[in-house]
Short mmCIF file of C-alpha atoms and ligand atoms in Angstrom, two decimals:
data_model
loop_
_atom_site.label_atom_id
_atom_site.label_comp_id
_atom_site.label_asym_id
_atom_site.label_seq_id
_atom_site.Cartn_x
_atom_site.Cartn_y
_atom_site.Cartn_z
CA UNK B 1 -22.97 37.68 -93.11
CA UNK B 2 -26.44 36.61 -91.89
CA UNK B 3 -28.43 36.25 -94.85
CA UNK B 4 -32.31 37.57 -95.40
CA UNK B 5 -34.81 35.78 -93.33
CA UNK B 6 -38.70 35.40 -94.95
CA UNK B 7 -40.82 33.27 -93.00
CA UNK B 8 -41.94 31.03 -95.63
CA UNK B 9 -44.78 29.99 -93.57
CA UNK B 10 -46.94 31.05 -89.95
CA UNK B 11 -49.54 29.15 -88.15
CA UNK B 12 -51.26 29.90 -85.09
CA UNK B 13 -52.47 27.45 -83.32
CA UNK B 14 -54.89 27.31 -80.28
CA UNK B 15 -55.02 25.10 -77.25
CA UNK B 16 -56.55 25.38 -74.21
CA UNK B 17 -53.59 26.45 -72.30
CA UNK B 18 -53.29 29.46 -74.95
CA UNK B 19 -52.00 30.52 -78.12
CA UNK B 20 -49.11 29.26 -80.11
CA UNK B 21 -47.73 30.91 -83.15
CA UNK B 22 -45.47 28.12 -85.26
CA UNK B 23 -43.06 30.02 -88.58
CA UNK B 24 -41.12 28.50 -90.49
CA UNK B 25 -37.78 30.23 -92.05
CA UNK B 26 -36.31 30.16 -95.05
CA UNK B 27 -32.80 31.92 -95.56
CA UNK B 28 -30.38 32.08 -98.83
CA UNK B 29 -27.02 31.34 -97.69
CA UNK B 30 -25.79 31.45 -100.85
CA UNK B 31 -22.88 33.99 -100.33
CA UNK B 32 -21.71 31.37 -97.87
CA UNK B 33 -21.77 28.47 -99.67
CA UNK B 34 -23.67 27.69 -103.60
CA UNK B 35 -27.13 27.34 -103.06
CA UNK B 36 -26.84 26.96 -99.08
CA UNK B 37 -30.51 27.12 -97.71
CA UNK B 38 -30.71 27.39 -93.92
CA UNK B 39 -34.56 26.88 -92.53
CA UNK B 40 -35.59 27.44 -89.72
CA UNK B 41 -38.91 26.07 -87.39
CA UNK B 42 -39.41 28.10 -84.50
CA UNK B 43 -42.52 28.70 -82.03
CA UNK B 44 -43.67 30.98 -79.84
CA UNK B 45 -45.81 30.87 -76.86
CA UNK B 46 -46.46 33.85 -74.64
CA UNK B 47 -43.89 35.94 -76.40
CA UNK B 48 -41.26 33.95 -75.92
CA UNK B 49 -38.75 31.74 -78.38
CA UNK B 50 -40.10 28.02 -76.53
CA UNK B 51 -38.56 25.67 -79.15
CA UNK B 52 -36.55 25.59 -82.84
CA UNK B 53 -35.37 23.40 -84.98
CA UNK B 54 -32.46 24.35 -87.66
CA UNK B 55 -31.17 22.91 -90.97
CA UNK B 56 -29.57 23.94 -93.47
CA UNK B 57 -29.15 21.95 -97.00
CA UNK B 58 -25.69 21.60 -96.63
CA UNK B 59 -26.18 18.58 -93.95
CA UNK B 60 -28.00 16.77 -96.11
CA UNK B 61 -25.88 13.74 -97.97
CA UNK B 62 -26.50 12.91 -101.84
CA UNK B 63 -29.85 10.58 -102.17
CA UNK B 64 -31.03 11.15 -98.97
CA UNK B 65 -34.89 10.51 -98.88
CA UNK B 66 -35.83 13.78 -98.38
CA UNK B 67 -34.54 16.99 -99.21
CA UNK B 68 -33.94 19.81 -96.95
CA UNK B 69 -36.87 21.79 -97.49
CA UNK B 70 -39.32 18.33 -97.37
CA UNK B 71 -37.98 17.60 -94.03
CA UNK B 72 -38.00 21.49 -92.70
CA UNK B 73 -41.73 21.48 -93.87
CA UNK B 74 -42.40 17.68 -91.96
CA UNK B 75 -41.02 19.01 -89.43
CA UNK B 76 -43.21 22.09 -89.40
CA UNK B 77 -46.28 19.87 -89.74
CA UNK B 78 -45.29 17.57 -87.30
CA UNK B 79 -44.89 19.88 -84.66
CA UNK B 80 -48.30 21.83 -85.23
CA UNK B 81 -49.89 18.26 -84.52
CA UNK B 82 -47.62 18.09 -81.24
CA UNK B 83 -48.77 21.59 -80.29
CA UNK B 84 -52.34 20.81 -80.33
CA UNK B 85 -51.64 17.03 -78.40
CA UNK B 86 -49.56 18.50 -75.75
CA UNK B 87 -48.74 22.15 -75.82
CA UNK B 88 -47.88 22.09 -72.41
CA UNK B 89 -44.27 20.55 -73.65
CA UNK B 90 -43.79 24.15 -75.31
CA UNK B 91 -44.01 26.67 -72.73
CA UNK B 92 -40.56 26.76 -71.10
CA UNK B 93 -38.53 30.03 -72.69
CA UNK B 94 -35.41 28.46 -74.79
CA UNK B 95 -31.94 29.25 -73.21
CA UNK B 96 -30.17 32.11 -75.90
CA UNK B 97 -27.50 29.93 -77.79
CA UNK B 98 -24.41 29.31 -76.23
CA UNK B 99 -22.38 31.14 -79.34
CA UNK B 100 -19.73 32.29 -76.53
CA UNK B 101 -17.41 29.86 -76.13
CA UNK B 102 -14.91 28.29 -73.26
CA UNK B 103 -11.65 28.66 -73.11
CA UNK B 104 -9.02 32.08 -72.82
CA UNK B 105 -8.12 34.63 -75.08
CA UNK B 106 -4.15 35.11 -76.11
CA UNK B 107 -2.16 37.58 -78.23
CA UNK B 108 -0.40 34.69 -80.00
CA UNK B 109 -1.61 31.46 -80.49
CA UNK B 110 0.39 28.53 -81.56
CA UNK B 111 -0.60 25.39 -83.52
CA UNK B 112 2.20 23.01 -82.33
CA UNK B 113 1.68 20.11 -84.74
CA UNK B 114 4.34 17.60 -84.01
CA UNK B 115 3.39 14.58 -81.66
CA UNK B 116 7.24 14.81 -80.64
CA UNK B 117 7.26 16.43 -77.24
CA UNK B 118 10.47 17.79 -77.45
CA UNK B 119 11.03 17.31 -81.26
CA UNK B 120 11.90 20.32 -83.44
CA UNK B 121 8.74 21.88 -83.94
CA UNK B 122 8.46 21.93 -80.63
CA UNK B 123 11.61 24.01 -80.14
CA UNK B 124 10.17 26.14 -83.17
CA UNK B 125 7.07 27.06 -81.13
CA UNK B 126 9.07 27.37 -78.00
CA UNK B 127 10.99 29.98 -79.43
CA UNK B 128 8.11 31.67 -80.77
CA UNK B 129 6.10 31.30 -77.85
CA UNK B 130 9.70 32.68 -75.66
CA UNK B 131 9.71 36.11 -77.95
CA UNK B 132 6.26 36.81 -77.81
CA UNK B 133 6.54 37.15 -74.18
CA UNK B 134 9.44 39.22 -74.72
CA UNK B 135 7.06 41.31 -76.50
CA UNK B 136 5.43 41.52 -73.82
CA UNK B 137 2.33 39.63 -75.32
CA UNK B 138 0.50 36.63 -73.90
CA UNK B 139 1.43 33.44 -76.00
CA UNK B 140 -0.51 29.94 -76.06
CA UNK B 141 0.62 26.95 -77.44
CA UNK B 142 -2.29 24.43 -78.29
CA UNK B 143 0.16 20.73 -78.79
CA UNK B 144 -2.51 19.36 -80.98
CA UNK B 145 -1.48 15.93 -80.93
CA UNK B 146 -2.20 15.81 -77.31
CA UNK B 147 -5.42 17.19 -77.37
CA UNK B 148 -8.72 15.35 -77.25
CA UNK B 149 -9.30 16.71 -81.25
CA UNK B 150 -11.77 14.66 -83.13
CA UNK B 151 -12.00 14.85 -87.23
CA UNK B 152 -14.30 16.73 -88.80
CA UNK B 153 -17.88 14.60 -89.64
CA UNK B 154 -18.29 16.78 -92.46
CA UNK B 155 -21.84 17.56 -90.79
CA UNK B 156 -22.22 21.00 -91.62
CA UNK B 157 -24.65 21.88 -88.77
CA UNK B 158 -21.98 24.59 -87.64
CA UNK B 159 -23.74 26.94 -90.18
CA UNK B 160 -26.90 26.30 -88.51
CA UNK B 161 -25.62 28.55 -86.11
CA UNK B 162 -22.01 29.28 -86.11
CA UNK B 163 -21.57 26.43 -83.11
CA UNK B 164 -19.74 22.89 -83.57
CA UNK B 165 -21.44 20.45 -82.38
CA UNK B 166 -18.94 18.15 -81.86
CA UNK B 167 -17.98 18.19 -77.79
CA UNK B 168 -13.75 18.37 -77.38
CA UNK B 169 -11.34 20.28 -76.99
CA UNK B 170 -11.57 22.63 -80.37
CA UNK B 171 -13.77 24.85 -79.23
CA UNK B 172 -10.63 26.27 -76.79
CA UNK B 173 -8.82 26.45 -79.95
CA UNK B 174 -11.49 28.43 -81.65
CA UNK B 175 -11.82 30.84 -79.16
CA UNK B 176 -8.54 31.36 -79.04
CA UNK B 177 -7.66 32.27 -82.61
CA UNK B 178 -11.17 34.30 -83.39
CA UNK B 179 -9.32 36.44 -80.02
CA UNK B 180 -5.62 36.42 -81.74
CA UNK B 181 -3.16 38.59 -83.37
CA UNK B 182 -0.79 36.13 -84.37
CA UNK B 183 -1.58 32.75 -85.13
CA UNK B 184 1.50 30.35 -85.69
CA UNK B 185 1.58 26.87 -86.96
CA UNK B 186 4.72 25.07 -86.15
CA UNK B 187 4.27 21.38 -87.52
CA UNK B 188 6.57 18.85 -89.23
CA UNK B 189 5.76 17.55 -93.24
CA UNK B 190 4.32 14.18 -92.81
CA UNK B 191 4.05 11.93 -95.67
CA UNK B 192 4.03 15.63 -97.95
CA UNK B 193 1.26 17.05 -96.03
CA UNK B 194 0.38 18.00 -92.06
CA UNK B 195 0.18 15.65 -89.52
CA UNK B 196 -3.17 14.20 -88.70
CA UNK B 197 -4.21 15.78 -85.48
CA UNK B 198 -3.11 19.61 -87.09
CA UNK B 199 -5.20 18.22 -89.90
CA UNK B 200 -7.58 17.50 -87.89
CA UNK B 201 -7.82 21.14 -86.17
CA UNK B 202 -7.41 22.42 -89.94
CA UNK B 203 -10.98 20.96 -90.86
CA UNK B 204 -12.44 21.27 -88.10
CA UNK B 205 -11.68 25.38 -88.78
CA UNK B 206 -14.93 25.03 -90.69
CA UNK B 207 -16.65 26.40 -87.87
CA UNK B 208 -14.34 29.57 -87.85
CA UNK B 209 -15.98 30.01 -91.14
CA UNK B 210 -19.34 29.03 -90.10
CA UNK B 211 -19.09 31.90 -87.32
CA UNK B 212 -17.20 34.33 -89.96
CA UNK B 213 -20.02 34.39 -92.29
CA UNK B 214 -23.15 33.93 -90.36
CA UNK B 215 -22.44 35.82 -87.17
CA UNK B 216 -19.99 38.42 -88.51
CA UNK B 217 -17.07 37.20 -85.94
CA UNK B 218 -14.22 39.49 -87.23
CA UNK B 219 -10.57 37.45 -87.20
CA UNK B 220 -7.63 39.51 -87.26
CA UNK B 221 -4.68 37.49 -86.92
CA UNK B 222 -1.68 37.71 -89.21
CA UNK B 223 -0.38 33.84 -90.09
CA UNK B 224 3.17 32.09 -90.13
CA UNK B 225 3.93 28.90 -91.26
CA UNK B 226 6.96 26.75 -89.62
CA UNK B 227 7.89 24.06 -91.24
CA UNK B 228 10.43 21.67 -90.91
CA UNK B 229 11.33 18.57 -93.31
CA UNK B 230 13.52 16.02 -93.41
CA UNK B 231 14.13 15.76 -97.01
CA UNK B 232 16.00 18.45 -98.77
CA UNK B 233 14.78 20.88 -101.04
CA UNK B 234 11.12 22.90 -101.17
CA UNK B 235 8.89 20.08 -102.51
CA UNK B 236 8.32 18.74 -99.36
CA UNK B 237 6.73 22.17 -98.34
CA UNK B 238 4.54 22.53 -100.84
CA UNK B 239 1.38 20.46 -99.65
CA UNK B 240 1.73 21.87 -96.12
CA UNK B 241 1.96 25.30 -97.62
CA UNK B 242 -1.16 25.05 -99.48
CA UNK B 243 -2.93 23.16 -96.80
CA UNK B 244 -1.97 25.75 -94.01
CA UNK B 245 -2.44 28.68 -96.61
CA UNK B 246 -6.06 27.65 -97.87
CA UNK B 247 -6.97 26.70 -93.69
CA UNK B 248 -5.75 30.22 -93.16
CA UNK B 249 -7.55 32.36 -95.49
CA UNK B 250 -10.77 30.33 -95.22
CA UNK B 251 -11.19 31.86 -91.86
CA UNK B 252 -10.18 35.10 -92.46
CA UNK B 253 -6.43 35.22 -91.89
CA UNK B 254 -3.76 36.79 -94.38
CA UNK B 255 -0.98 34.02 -94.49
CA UNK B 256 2.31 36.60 -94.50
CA UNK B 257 5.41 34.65 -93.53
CA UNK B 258 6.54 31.12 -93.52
CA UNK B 259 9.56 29.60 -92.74
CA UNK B 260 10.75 26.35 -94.18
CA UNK B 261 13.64 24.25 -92.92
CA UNK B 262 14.57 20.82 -95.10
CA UNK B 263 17.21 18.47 -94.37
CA UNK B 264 16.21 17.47 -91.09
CA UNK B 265 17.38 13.82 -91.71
CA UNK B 266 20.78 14.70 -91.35
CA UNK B 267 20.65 17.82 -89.50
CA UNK B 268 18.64 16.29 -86.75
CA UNK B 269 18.47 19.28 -84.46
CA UNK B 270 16.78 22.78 -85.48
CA UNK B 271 18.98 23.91 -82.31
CA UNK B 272 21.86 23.31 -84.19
CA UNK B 273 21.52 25.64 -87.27
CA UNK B 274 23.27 28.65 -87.13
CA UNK B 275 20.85 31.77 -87.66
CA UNK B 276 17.73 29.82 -87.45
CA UNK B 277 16.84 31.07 -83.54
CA UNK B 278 17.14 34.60 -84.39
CA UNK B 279 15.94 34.23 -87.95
CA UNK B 280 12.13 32.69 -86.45
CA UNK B 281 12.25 35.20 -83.25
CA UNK B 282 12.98 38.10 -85.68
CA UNK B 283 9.47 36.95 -87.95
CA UNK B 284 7.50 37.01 -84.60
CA UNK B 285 8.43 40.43 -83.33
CA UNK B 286 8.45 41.90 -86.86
CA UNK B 287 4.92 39.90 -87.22
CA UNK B 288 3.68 41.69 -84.11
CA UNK B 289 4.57 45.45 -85.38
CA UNK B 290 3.81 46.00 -88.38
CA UNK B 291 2.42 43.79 -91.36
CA UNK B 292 4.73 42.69 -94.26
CA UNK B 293 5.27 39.84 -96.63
CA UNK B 294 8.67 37.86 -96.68
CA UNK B 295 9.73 34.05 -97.46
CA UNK B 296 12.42 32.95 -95.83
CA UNK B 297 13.85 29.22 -96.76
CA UNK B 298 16.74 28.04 -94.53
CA UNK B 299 18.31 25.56 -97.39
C1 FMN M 1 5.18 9.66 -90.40
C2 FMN M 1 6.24 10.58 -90.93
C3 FMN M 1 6.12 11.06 -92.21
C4 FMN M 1 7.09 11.93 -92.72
N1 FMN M 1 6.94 12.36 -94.01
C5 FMN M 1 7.87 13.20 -94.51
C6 FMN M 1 7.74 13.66 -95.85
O1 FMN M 1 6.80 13.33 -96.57
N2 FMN M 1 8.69 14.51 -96.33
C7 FMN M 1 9.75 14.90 -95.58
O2 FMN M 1 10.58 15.66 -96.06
N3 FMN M 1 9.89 14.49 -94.28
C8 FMN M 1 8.98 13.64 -93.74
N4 FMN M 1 9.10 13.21 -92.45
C9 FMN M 1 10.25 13.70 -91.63
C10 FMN M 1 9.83 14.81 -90.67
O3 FMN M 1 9.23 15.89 -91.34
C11 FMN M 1 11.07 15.33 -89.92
O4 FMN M 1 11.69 14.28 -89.22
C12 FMN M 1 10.78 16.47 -88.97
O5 FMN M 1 11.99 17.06 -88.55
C13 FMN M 1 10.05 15.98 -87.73
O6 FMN M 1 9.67 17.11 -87.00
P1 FMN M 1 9.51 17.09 -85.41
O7 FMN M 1 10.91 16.98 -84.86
O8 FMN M 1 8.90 18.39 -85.09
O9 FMN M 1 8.67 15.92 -85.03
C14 FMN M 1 8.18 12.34 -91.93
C15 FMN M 1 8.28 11.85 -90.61
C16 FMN M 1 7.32 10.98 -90.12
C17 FMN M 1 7.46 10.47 -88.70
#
């Protein structure tokens, strides 16, 4: 959802190597976030896009000197007075914005959150990953603990325009799931909640939201959860649940299954619990057929 664009203000300004026309843009994002402003300075030379600068009052901390619209409007001034001293800096067409991003496209995509190699989770999203090409659709698992993932700054400039700028490895993983049908988490609990690099994925989502609501990028995946604990009981689920679940629908994706398996302190070995194979490869086919809603907690 893009929202309405006024230009608060237009200049033109003339030089000797021609004309320059400077606006500045002024958007509500409010059905993104409360109150989010997004402005935009932008000139043109020759009828062409030469230069812009974009901020939107999210990025802006608490007591910071100047607010959003004071530094959009510096900004603006600023750059008429670099027009006039050397316009010939703003004649080169921009590039369009790279909002395409690298990486491949898969049916199923798998969020393998356990730094354990060939720990449990890993045999959870090796079975998953095994029936979905039985299925006959391309799998992907993404083992995020190996992956060069960096946290979340909390910078906000992905709803400047729906791009992280943070260079790693997410934006594969973005890609990925905005191109899914199934997206599966298979981590571990770790001290009640996810462990940090799937945590780390998790916030960095934002942009999946960023790109959601500003540039209208549909999602259509369905969601499971795979958990496995090694205390008994649900409690230890219930963090993940609601971390996974609210990561989930903030980009778009109805969470409908989730599997839970405690006890893995003295079980040890998700191999070695009767049912539990079929039980997970049974939730992926059924996940890509038809949609549903079902629990199941292996207790
Ligand atoms: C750092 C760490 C924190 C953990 N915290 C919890 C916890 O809070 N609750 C729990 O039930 N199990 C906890 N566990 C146990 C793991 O969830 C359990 O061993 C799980 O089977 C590991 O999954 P993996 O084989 O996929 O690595 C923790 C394990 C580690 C290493």
């Amino acid at each position: 959802m893009e929202g309405s664009s006024k230009p608060a203000e237009s200049r033109t300004v003339e030089t000797p190597i021609g004309t320059f026309v400077i606006d500045l843009l002024t958007e509500d994002l409010g059905g993104v976030y409360p109150g989010m402003r997004r402005y935009t300075v932008e000139i043109h030379y020759a009828g062409q896009s030469v230069y812009h600068y974009v901020i939107n009052s999210y990025e802006q901390p608490p007591h910071t000197l100047f607010s959003t619209d004071e530094v959009a409007n510096i900004v603006f001034g600023r750059l008429i007075y670099d027009i006039k001293a050397r316009p010939e800096h703003y004649t080169k067409a921009l590039p369009p914005v790279r909002r395409a991003l690298p990486g491949a496209a898969y049916d199923v995509v798998i969020l393998q959150g356990s730094p354990r190699q060939f720990g449990n989770s890993a045999t959870l999203a090796g079975w998953c990953a095994d029936e979905a090409s039985r299925q006959r659709r391309s799998v992907h698992i993404f083992p995020v603990h190996e992956m060069d993932i960096r946290p979340c700054s909390g910078c906000y400039a992905c709803y400047n325009q729906g791009v992280c700028p943070v260079e790693d490895d997410m934006p594969a993983i973005i890609k990925a799931i905005e191109e899914a049908s199934l997206l599966i988490i298979a981590t571990p609990v770790y001290t009640n909640t996810v462990p940090a690099a799937l945590k780390a994925v998790i916030d960095r989502g934002q942009a999946l939201h960023a790109r959601r609501t500003l540039l209208s990028t549909p999602i259509a995946a369905k969601g499971l959860l795979i958990a496995v604990a090694g205390r008994p009981g649900p409690e230890p689920f219930e963090c993940v649940r609601s971390v996974t679940g609210a990561f989930m629908r903030n980009i778009g994706i109805h969470p409908a299954e989730e599997i839970t398996v405690d006890r893995m302190d003295t079980r040890q070995d998700v191999r070695a619990i009767e049912g539990l194979e079929d039980r997970v490869r049974a939730a992926v086919a059924s996940l890509l057929k038809v949609s549903g809603e079902t629990k199941a907690h292996i207790g």
